[in-house]
Amino acid sequence: MAEEVPFQFLHNELVQYIYKSADSGETENGRNITKLENMGFRVGQGLIERLTKETARFKDELDTMKFICKDFWTCVFKKQIDNLRTNHQGIYVLQDSKFRLLSQLAVGKQYLEQAPKYLAFTCGLVRGALSSLGVKSIVTAEVSLMPACKFQVIIQKN
Amino acid sequence: MAEEVPFQFLHNELVQYIYKSADSGETENGRNITKLENMGFRVGQGLIERLTKETARFKDELDTMKFICKDFWTCVFKKQIDNLRTNHQGIYVLQDSKFRLLSQLAVGKQYLEQAPKYLAFTCGLVRGALSSLGVKSIVTAEVSLMPACKFQVIIQKN
């Protein structure tokens, strides 16, 4: 059995729970996305602290991003990011061609609109992890063909 | 890094989230325990269905309980139950001498009162798994010395 499944099921319950009580209004949806993003942020912070306890400091931003794509992603999703691209000016695109937290959603265009609520937690997760490594960022996600998914990380320079 | 950590962190966030909005009243506490138990129940159902897809039917109740203690527990917590006891009349006691979902709580008597909210989800998890295997039960938990923990399963005969 796939090891990531308990995490996936628990995440699914969390999304359901947060959305259950909500009316389907736009404002409420935005608020729920924020809640999920914040929870992801804290989990990301906690995880990266555990993961980097015995890791040497990263030599640069790209090195940090590679760690997120490999070790961090594998810890949470039991697979690596499939593709990492950067413009070398602080924008990174992380592509996961089979994103676990979407794999329970039925594949099909009509479910695309459901996708954002299954991505918010992970956006926060990446932002939290980077934040604990001293990198401030904005993280967004997009799905074109499920369950493939792209996370865009924009580094915030001080 | 321990593989169960993402699950543990996510569970922790869930407990925090459910308790955050609540007043500390008795009724509210009971309601939150029920919410967590219900979420555990659904996750347990989903997991056991995946886990037993290719498993032969269990020969009896004890055989089913052994599966919960070994395969099911390992899937979720990356360790087995340390001790299983039964009175052979439908009562089973599952002892986990280092229960993962308590290991983030500080060890000490003053934290014992916090323990029930970290056990409710798992009580539901076991009840949901058994339910999907056709076994109706009542599951309770108790902690004497953290992070050791006992789950008591009382089978409900029809």
Short mmCIF file of C-alpha atoms in Angstrom, two decimals:
data_model
loop_
_atom_site.label_atom_id
_atom_site.label_comp_id
_atom_site.label_asym_id
_atom_site.label_seq_id
_atom_site.Cartn_x
_atom_site.Cartn_y
_atom_site.Cartn_z
CA MET A 1 0.00 0.00 0.00
CA ALA A 2 1.18 3.48 -0.84
CA GLU A 3 2.67 5.08 2.24
CA GLU A 4 1.30 8.53 1.60
CA VAL A 5 -2.32 7.38 1.75
CA PRO A 6 -3.04 8.11 5.45
CA PHE A 7 -1.82 11.66 4.95
CA GLN A 8 -3.91 12.02 1.82
CA PHE A 9 -7.07 10.75 3.52
CA LEU A 10 -6.55 12.99 6.52
CA HIS A 11 -5.98 16.00 4.28
CA ASN A 12 -9.16 15.15 2.45
CA GLU A 13 -11.14 15.04 5.69
CA LEU A 14 -9.68 18.39 6.67
CA VAL A 15 -10.79 20.01 3.40
CA GLN A 16 -14.25 18.49 3.74
CA TYR A 17 -14.53 19.65 7.32
CA ILE A 18 -13.51 23.20 6.58
CA TYR A 19 -15.87 23.43 3.64
CA LYS A 20 -18.77 21.61 5.26
CA SER A 21 -19.99 24.38 7.47
CA ALA A 22 -19.42 27.02 4.84
CA ASP A 23 -21.97 28.58 2.56
CA SER A 24 -20.71 28.50 -0.96
CA GLY A 25 -20.21 32.27 -1.13
CA GLU A 26 -17.08 33.78 -2.65
CA THR A 27 -15.98 35.42 0.59
CA GLU A 28 -16.39 32.23 2.54
CA ASN A 29 -14.43 30.30 -0.07
CA GLY A 30 -11.60 32.80 0.16
CA ARG A 31 -11.59 32.48 3.93
CA ASN A 32 -11.42 28.71 3.76
CA ILE A 33 -8.54 28.83 1.31
CA THR A 34 -6.72 31.10 3.76
CA LYS A 35 -7.39 28.74 6.65
CA LEU A 36 -5.99 25.79 4.72
CA GLU A 37 -3.03 27.83 3.54
CA ASN A 38 -2.23 28.85 7.13
CA MET A 39 -2.42 25.28 8.38
CA GLY A 40 -0.09 24.21 5.58
CA PHE A 41 2.27 27.01 6.53
CA ARG A 42 2.60 25.76 10.10
CA VAL A 43 3.01 22.13 9.03
CA GLY A 44 5.66 23.22 6.51
CA GLN A 45 7.56 25.09 9.21
CA GLY A 46 7.48 22.13 11.58
CA LEU A 47 8.49 19.62 8.94
CA ILE A 48 11.39 21.57 7.53
CA GLU A 49 12.79 22.09 10.99
CA ARG A 50 12.85 18.34 11.54
CA LEU A 51 14.19 17.67 8.06
CA THR A 52 17.05 20.15 8.14
CA LYS A 53 18.21 19.42 11.67
CA GLU A 54 21.26 17.62 10.39
CA THR A 55 21.59 19.31 7.03
CA ALA A 56 24.38 21.68 6.15
CA ARG A 57 23.28 25.21 5.24
CA PHE A 58 22.17 25.67 1.67
CA LYS A 59 24.59 27.47 -0.53
CA ASP A 60 22.02 29.53 -2.40
CA GLU A 61 18.36 29.96 -3.26
CA LEU A 62 18.44 27.34 -6.02
CA ASP A 63 20.02 24.86 -3.65
CA THR A 64 17.21 25.51 -1.17
CA MET A 65 14.58 24.99 -3.87
CA LYS A 66 16.17 21.71 -4.89
CA PHE A 67 15.90 20.51 -1.32
CA ILE A 68 12.19 21.38 -1.32
CA CYS A 69 11.70 19.50 -4.59
CA LYS A 70 13.55 16.41 -3.46
CA ASP A 71 13.80 15.74 0.26
CA PHE A 72 10.87 17.80 1.44
CA TRP A 73 8.48 16.61 -1.28
CA THR A 74 9.50 13.00 -0.78
CA CYS A 75 8.92 13.27 2.95
CA VAL A 76 5.36 14.46 2.46
CA PHE A 77 4.26 12.95 -0.85
CA LYS A 78 6.64 9.98 -1.25
CA LYS A 79 7.76 11.22 -4.64
CA GLN A 80 9.91 14.05 -5.95
CA ILE A 81 8.81 17.07 -7.93
CA ASP A 82 9.07 16.02 -11.57
CA ASN A 83 10.33 19.26 -12.99
CA LEU A 84 11.83 22.44 -11.58
CA ARG A 85 12.25 25.54 -13.69
CA THR A 86 13.47 29.00 -12.86
CA ASN A 87 13.99 32.31 -14.62
CA HIS A 88 17.00 32.89 -12.33
CA GLN A 89 15.30 36.04 -11.13
CA GLY A 90 13.41 34.67 -8.19
CA ILE A 91 10.61 32.80 -9.91
CA TYR A 92 10.45 29.01 -9.66
CA VAL A 93 7.95 26.62 -11.17
CA LEU A 94 7.63 23.21 -9.53
CA GLN A 95 5.76 20.68 -11.58
CA ASP A 96 4.28 17.54 -10.09
CA SER A 97 2.89 15.38 -12.85
CA LYS A 98 0.87 13.27 -10.45
CA PHE A 99 0.06 15.34 -7.43
CA ARG A 100 -1.11 13.06 -4.63
CA LEU A 101 -3.64 15.37 -3.04
CA LEU A 102 -5.51 15.63 -6.33
CA SER A 103 -5.47 11.96 -7.11
CA GLN A 104 -8.59 11.30 -5.09
CA LEU A 105 -10.53 13.80 -7.17
CA ALA A 106 -12.10 12.38 -10.28
CA VAL A 107 -10.19 13.32 -13.39
CA GLY A 108 -12.23 15.53 -15.63
CA LYS A 109 -12.80 19.13 -16.55
CA GLN A 110 -15.86 19.48 -14.39
CA TYR A 111 -13.73 18.84 -11.30
CA LEU A 112 -11.18 21.48 -12.13
CA GLU A 113 -13.09 24.05 -10.14
CA GLN A 114 -12.75 21.83 -7.06
CA ALA A 115 -8.98 21.79 -7.41
CA PRO A 116 -8.03 25.05 -5.63
CA LYS A 117 -9.25 23.83 -2.28
CA TYR A 118 -7.00 20.78 -2.60
CA LEU A 119 -3.98 22.94 -3.42
CA ALA A 120 -4.18 25.65 -0.76
CA PHE A 121 -2.69 23.54 2.02
CA THR A 122 0.32 22.63 -0.10
CA CYS A 123 0.91 26.23 -1.18
CA GLY A 124 1.12 27.05 2.52
CA LEU A 125 3.32 24.03 3.11
CA VAL A 126 5.93 25.27 0.64
CA ARG A 127 5.69 28.86 1.85
CA GLY A 128 6.11 27.74 5.48
CA ALA A 129 9.09 25.54 4.68
CA LEU A 130 10.82 28.32 2.75
CA SER A 131 9.99 30.83 5.45
CA SER A 132 11.74 28.69 8.08
CA LEU A 133 14.76 28.59 5.79
CA GLY A 134 14.77 32.38 5.70
CA VAL A 135 13.22 32.71 2.25
CA LYS A 136 10.09 34.84 2.03
CA SER A 137 7.83 33.89 -0.86
CA ILE A 138 4.43 33.89 -2.47
CA VAL A 139 3.23 30.47 -3.59
CA THR A 140 0.37 29.81 -5.96
CA ALA A 141 -0.77 26.70 -7.77
CA GLU A 142 -2.48 25.82 -10.99
CA VAL A 143 -3.88 22.69 -12.54
CA SER A 144 -4.35 22.27 -16.23
CA LEU A 145 -4.82 18.57 -16.63
CA MET A 146 -5.50 16.61 -13.45
CA PRO A 147 -3.71 15.27 -11.52
CA ALA A 148 -0.76 17.26 -12.90
CA CYS A 149 -0.10 20.45 -11.04
CA LYS A 150 2.26 23.42 -11.07
CA PHE A 151 3.35 25.42 -8.05
CA GLN A 152 4.77 28.83 -8.73
CA VAL A 153 7.08 30.30 -6.12
CA ILE A 154 7.89 33.99 -6.28
CA ILE A 155 10.71 34.94 -3.95
CA GLN A 156 10.15 38.19 -2.08
CA LYS A 157 13.38 40.14 -1.90
CA ASN A 158 13.82 42.49 1.00
CA MET B 1 13.40 11.40 9.10
CA ALA B 2 10.54 9.44 10.55
CA GLU B 3 7.97 8.78 7.88
CA GLU B 4 4.93 9.28 10.05
CA VAL B 5 5.79 12.87 10.86
CA PRO B 6 3.74 14.63 8.13
CA PHE B 7 0.65 12.72 9.26
CA GLN B 8 1.39 13.59 12.88
CA PHE B 9 1.82 17.30 12.14
CA LEU B 10 -1.34 17.41 10.06
CA HIS B 11 -3.31 15.64 12.79
CA ASN B 12 -1.96 18.13 15.28
CA GLU B 13 -3.14 21.06 13.14
CA LEU B 14 -6.55 19.47 12.84
CA VAL B 15 -6.91 19.15 16.61
CA GLN B 16 -5.75 22.73 17.10
CA TYR B 17 -8.14 23.97 14.46
CA ILE B 18 -11.14 22.20 15.89
CA TYR B 19 -10.37 23.40 19.40
CA LYS B 20 -9.39 26.92 18.45
CA SER B 21 -12.82 28.30 17.90
CA ALA B 22 -14.29 26.46 20.84
CA ASP B 23 -15.03 27.78 24.27
CA SER B 24 -13.64 25.46 26.86
CA GLY B 25 -17.08 24.33 28.04
CA GLU B 26 -17.80 20.66 28.69
CA THR B 27 -20.45 20.44 25.98
CA GLU B 28 -18.19 22.00 23.40
CA ASN B 29 -15.38 19.66 24.34
CA GLY B 30 -17.67 16.68 23.91
CA ARG B 31 -18.76 17.97 20.52
CA ASN B 32 -15.16 18.37 19.37
CA ILE B 33 -14.27 14.88 20.50
CA THR B 34 -17.20 13.61 18.45
CA LYS B 35 -16.09 15.59 15.38
CA LEU B 36 -12.58 14.15 15.60
CA GLU B 37 -13.93 10.67 16.19
CA ASN B 38 -16.15 10.94 13.12
CA MET B 39 -13.28 12.11 10.94
CA GLY B 40 -11.19 9.21 12.18
CA PHE B 41 -14.05 6.86 11.40
CA ARG B 42 -14.17 7.93 7.75
CA VAL B 43 -10.39 7.82 7.35
CA GLY B 44 -10.38 4.34 8.93
CA GLN B 45 -13.03 3.15 6.48
CA GLY B 46 -11.13 4.49 3.50
CA LEU B 47 -7.80 3.11 4.59
CA ILE B 48 -8.99 -0.37 5.41
CA GLU B 49 -10.69 -0.63 2.04
CA ARG B 50 -7.38 0.12 0.34
CA LEU B 51 -5.43 -2.14 2.63
CA THR B 52 -7.64 -5.18 2.33
CA LYS B 53 -8.21 -4.99 -1.41
CA GLU B 54 -5.94 -7.95 -1.99
CA THR B 55 -6.29 -9.64 1.35
CA ALA B 56 -8.10 -12.90 1.86
CA ARG B 57 -11.07 -12.77 4.21
CA PHE B 58 -10.24 -12.99 7.88
CA LYS B 59 -11.01 -16.28 9.50
CA ASP B 60 -12.35 -14.84 12.74
CA GLU B 61 -12.59 -11.80 14.97
CA LEU B 62 -9.15 -12.33 16.50
CA ASP B 63 -7.62 -12.62 13.05
CA THR B 64 -9.24 -9.29 12.12
CA MET B 65 -7.89 -7.64 15.28
CA LYS B 66 -4.41 -8.90 14.51
CA PHE B 67 -4.59 -7.28 11.11
CA ILE B 68 -5.55 -3.98 12.75
CA CYS B 69 -2.63 -4.28 15.18
CA LYS B 70 -0.09 -5.11 12.51
CA ASP B 71 -0.81 -4.00 8.95
CA PHE B 72 -3.27 -1.23 9.68
CA TRP B 73 -1.28 0.28 12.54
CA THR B 74 1.94 0.12 10.55
CA CYS B 75 0.32 1.84 7.61
CA VAL B 76 -0.76 4.79 9.73
CA PHE B 77 1.80 4.96 12.52
CA LYS B 78 4.81 3.12 11.04
CA LYS B 79 4.92 0.75 13.97
CA GLN B 80 2.84 -2.14 15.26
CA ILE B 81 0.72 -2.30 18.36
CA ASP B 82 3.04 -3.56 21.09
CA ASN B 83 0.59 -5.73 22.93
CA LEU B 84 -2.83 -7.19 22.18
CA ARG B 85 -4.93 -8.79 24.87
CA THR B 86 -8.41 -10.23 24.80
CA ASN B 87 -10.82 -11.87 27.23
CA HIS B 88 -12.07 -14.01 24.31
CA GLN B 89 -15.51 -12.59 24.91
CA GLY B 90 -15.37 -9.62 22.61
CA ILE B 91 -13.11 -7.26 24.52
CA TYR B 92 -9.69 -6.40 23.13
CA VAL B 93 -7.03 -4.16 24.59
CA LEU B 94 -4.45 -2.75 22.18
CA GLN B 95 -1.43 -1.26 23.82
CA ASP B 96 0.90 1.14 22.04
CA SER B 97 3.85 1.89 24.27
CA LYS B 98 4.86 4.91 22.24
CA PHE B 99 1.80 6.31 20.57
CA ARG B 100 2.87 8.70 17.82
CA LEU B 101 0.04 11.18 18.11
CA LEU B 102 0.90 11.79 21.74
CA SER B 103 4.62 12.11 21.23
CA GLN B 104 4.38 15.81 20.41
CA LEU B 105 2.72 16.48 23.72
CA ALA B 106 5.10 17.15 26.56
CA VAL B 107 5.44 14.21 28.90
CA GLY B 108 4.12 14.98 32.33
CA LYS B 109 1.07 14.60 34.48
CA GLN B 110 -0.16 18.11 33.83
CA TYR B 111 -0.59 17.26 30.15
CA LEU B 112 -2.64 14.16 30.78
CA GLU B 113 -5.84 16.17 30.60
CA GLN B 114 -4.89 17.24 27.07
CA ALA B 115 -4.56 13.62 25.96
CA PRO B 116 -8.20 12.76 25.12
CA LYS B 117 -8.32 15.22 22.24
CA TYR B 118 -5.29 13.52 20.72
CA LEU B 119 -6.88 10.09 21.02
CA ALA B 120 -10.38 10.69 19.67
CA PHE B 121 -9.38 10.58 16.01
CA THR B 122 -7.63 7.23 16.47
CA CYS B 123 -10.57 5.71 18.35
CA GLY B 124 -12.65 6.60 15.31
CA LEU B 125 -9.98 5.26 13.01
CA VAL B 126 -10.15 1.82 14.61
CA ARG B 127 -13.93 1.84 14.80
CA GLY B 128 -14.18 2.83 11.12
CA ALA B 129 -11.73 0.17 10.01
CA LEU B 130 -13.55 -2.55 11.96
CA SER B 131 -16.90 -1.32 10.73
CA SER B 132 -15.81 -1.73 7.11
CA LEU B 133 -14.76 -5.26 7.94
CA GLY B 134 -18.25 -5.93 9.27
CA VAL B 135 -17.37 -5.67 12.95
CA LYS B 136 -19.39 -3.20 14.98
CA SER B 137 -17.54 -1.89 18.01
CA ILE B 138 -17.09 0.75 20.68
CA VAL B 139 -13.54 2.06 20.97
CA THR B 140 -12.18 4.05 23.88
CA ALA B 141 -8.67 5.04 24.86
CA GLU B 142 -6.77 5.72 28.00
CA VAL B 143 -3.34 7.04 28.85
CA SER B 144 -1.63 6.35 32.11
CA LEU B 145 1.95 7.28 31.42
CA MET B 146 2.58 9.27 28.25
CA PRO B 147 3.21 8.48 25.50
CA ALA B 148 1.98 4.96 26.25
CA CYS B 149 -1.64 4.39 25.43
CA LYS B 150 -4.31 1.69 25.56
CA PHE B 151 -7.22 1.34 23.17
CA GLN B 152 -10.11 -0.77 24.36
CA VAL B 153 -12.31 -2.32 21.71
CA ILE B 154 -15.66 -3.74 22.76
CA ILE B 155 -17.27 -5.75 19.99
CA GLN B 156 -21.00 -5.17 19.62
CA LYS B 157 -22.75 -8.42 18.91
CA ASN B 158 -25.96 -8.26 16.95
#
